[in-house]
Coordinates of C-alpha atoms in Angstrom, one line a residue:
M1 CA 107.1 -87.2 -28.1
K2 CA 104.9 -90.3 -27.7
K3 CA 103.8 -92.3 -30.6
F4 CA 100.1 -92.2 -31.1
K5 CA 97.9 -94.3 -33.3
A6 CA 95.1 -93.2 -35.7
G7 CA 91.8 -92.9 -33.8
D8 CA 93.4 -91.8 -30.5
H9 CA 91.6 -88.9 -28.9
L10 CA 94.4 -86.5 -27.9
V11 CA 94.4 -83.7 -25.3
T12 CA 96.9 -80.9 -24.6
N13 CA 96.7 -78.0 -22.2
I14 CA 96.8 -74.6 -23.9
D15 CA 97.2 -72.2 -21.0
P16 CA 100.1 -71.7 -18.6
L17 CA 98.1 -72.9 -15.6
G18 CA 97.0 -76.1 -17.4
L19 CA 93.3 -75.4 -16.9
T20 CA 92.2 -75.2 -20.6
E21 CA 92.3 -78.4 -22.7
H22 CA 92.4 -78.6 -26.4
H23 CA 91.2 -81.8 -28.1
G24 CA 92.1 -83.4 -31.4
L25 CA 92.0 -86.8 -33.2
C26 CA 95.2 -88.5 -34.3
V27 CA 94.8 -89.6 -37.9
G28 CA 98.2 -91.3 -38.2
N29 CA 101.7 -90.3 -39.3
D30 CA 101.9 -87.8 -36.4
Q31 CA 99.0 -85.8 -37.9
V32 CA 96.0 -84.4 -35.9
I33 CA 92.6 -83.1 -36.9
H34 CA 91.3 -80.4 -34.6
Q35 CA 89.0 -77.4 -34.6
R36 CA 90.7 -74.0 -34.3
K37 CA 89.4 -71.2 -32.1
D38 CA 87.6 -69.7 -35.2
G39 CA 85.8 -73.0 -35.7
F40 CA 87.8 -74.0 -38.8
V41 CA 88.5 -77.8 -38.9
E42 CA 92.1 -78.5 -40.0
Q43 CA 94.8 -81.1 -40.1
L44 CA 98.3 -80.4 -38.7
S45 CA 101.3 -82.0 -37.3
L46 CA 101.3 -83.3 -33.7
S47 CA 104.0 -80.7 -32.8
E48 CA 101.9 -77.9 -34.2
F49 CA 98.8 -79.2 -32.3
S50 CA 100.7 -79.3 -29.0
G51 CA 102.6 -76.1 -29.4
G52 CA 105.4 -77.7 -27.3
A53 CA 103.1 -78.8 -24.5
K54 CA 102.6 -82.3 -23.3
V55 CA 100.0 -84.4 -25.2
R56 CA 98.2 -87.3 -23.7
R57 CA 95.7 -89.9 -25.0
K58 CA 92.3 -89.3 -23.5
A59 CA 90.5 -92.2 -25.1
L60 CA 90.6 -94.7 -28.0
A61 CA 88.0 -94.6 -30.7
Y62 CA 85.9 -97.8 -30.7
D63 CA 85.9 -97.7 -34.5
R64 CA 89.3 -96.1 -35.3
D65 CA 88.9 -96.2 -39.1
G66 CA 85.4 -94.7 -38.8
A67 CA 86.5 -92.0 -36.5
V68 CA 89.3 -91.0 -38.8
K69 CA 87.0 -91.0 -41.8
R70 CA 84.4 -88.8 -40.1
A71 CA 87.1 -86.4 -38.9
K72 CA 88.6 -86.1 -42.5
S73 CA 85.1 -85.5 -43.8
Q74 CA 84.9 -82.3 -41.7
L75 CA 88.2 -80.8 -42.9
G76 CA 87.7 -77.2 -44.0
C77 CA 84.3 -76.9 -42.3
R78 CA 83.3 -74.2 -40.0
P79 CA 80.5 -74.4 -37.4
Y80 CA 77.0 -73.4 -38.2
E81 CA 76.4 -69.7 -38.1
I82 CA 73.0 -68.3 -37.1
G83 CA 71.4 -66.4 -39.9
R84 CA 73.0 -68.4 -42.6
A85 CA 71.0 -71.0 -44.6

């Protein structure tokens, strides 16, 4: 598997036809922060993120450290739910 750097915007295809992309941010040491289908933001290994599929770098964060810091600040969060204050 490729070696990615902290701040790399990563993409992998999650369906057999390769039509649906899943995005995450590399935070270093082969770790990725992503949002699960249920909206929960978590950190996991690059191999768990890819599920065995090919991973590619889509973009580089302009401020790598800032991007990683922002992503880590979202760990454990879920998206806003209507009706909850």
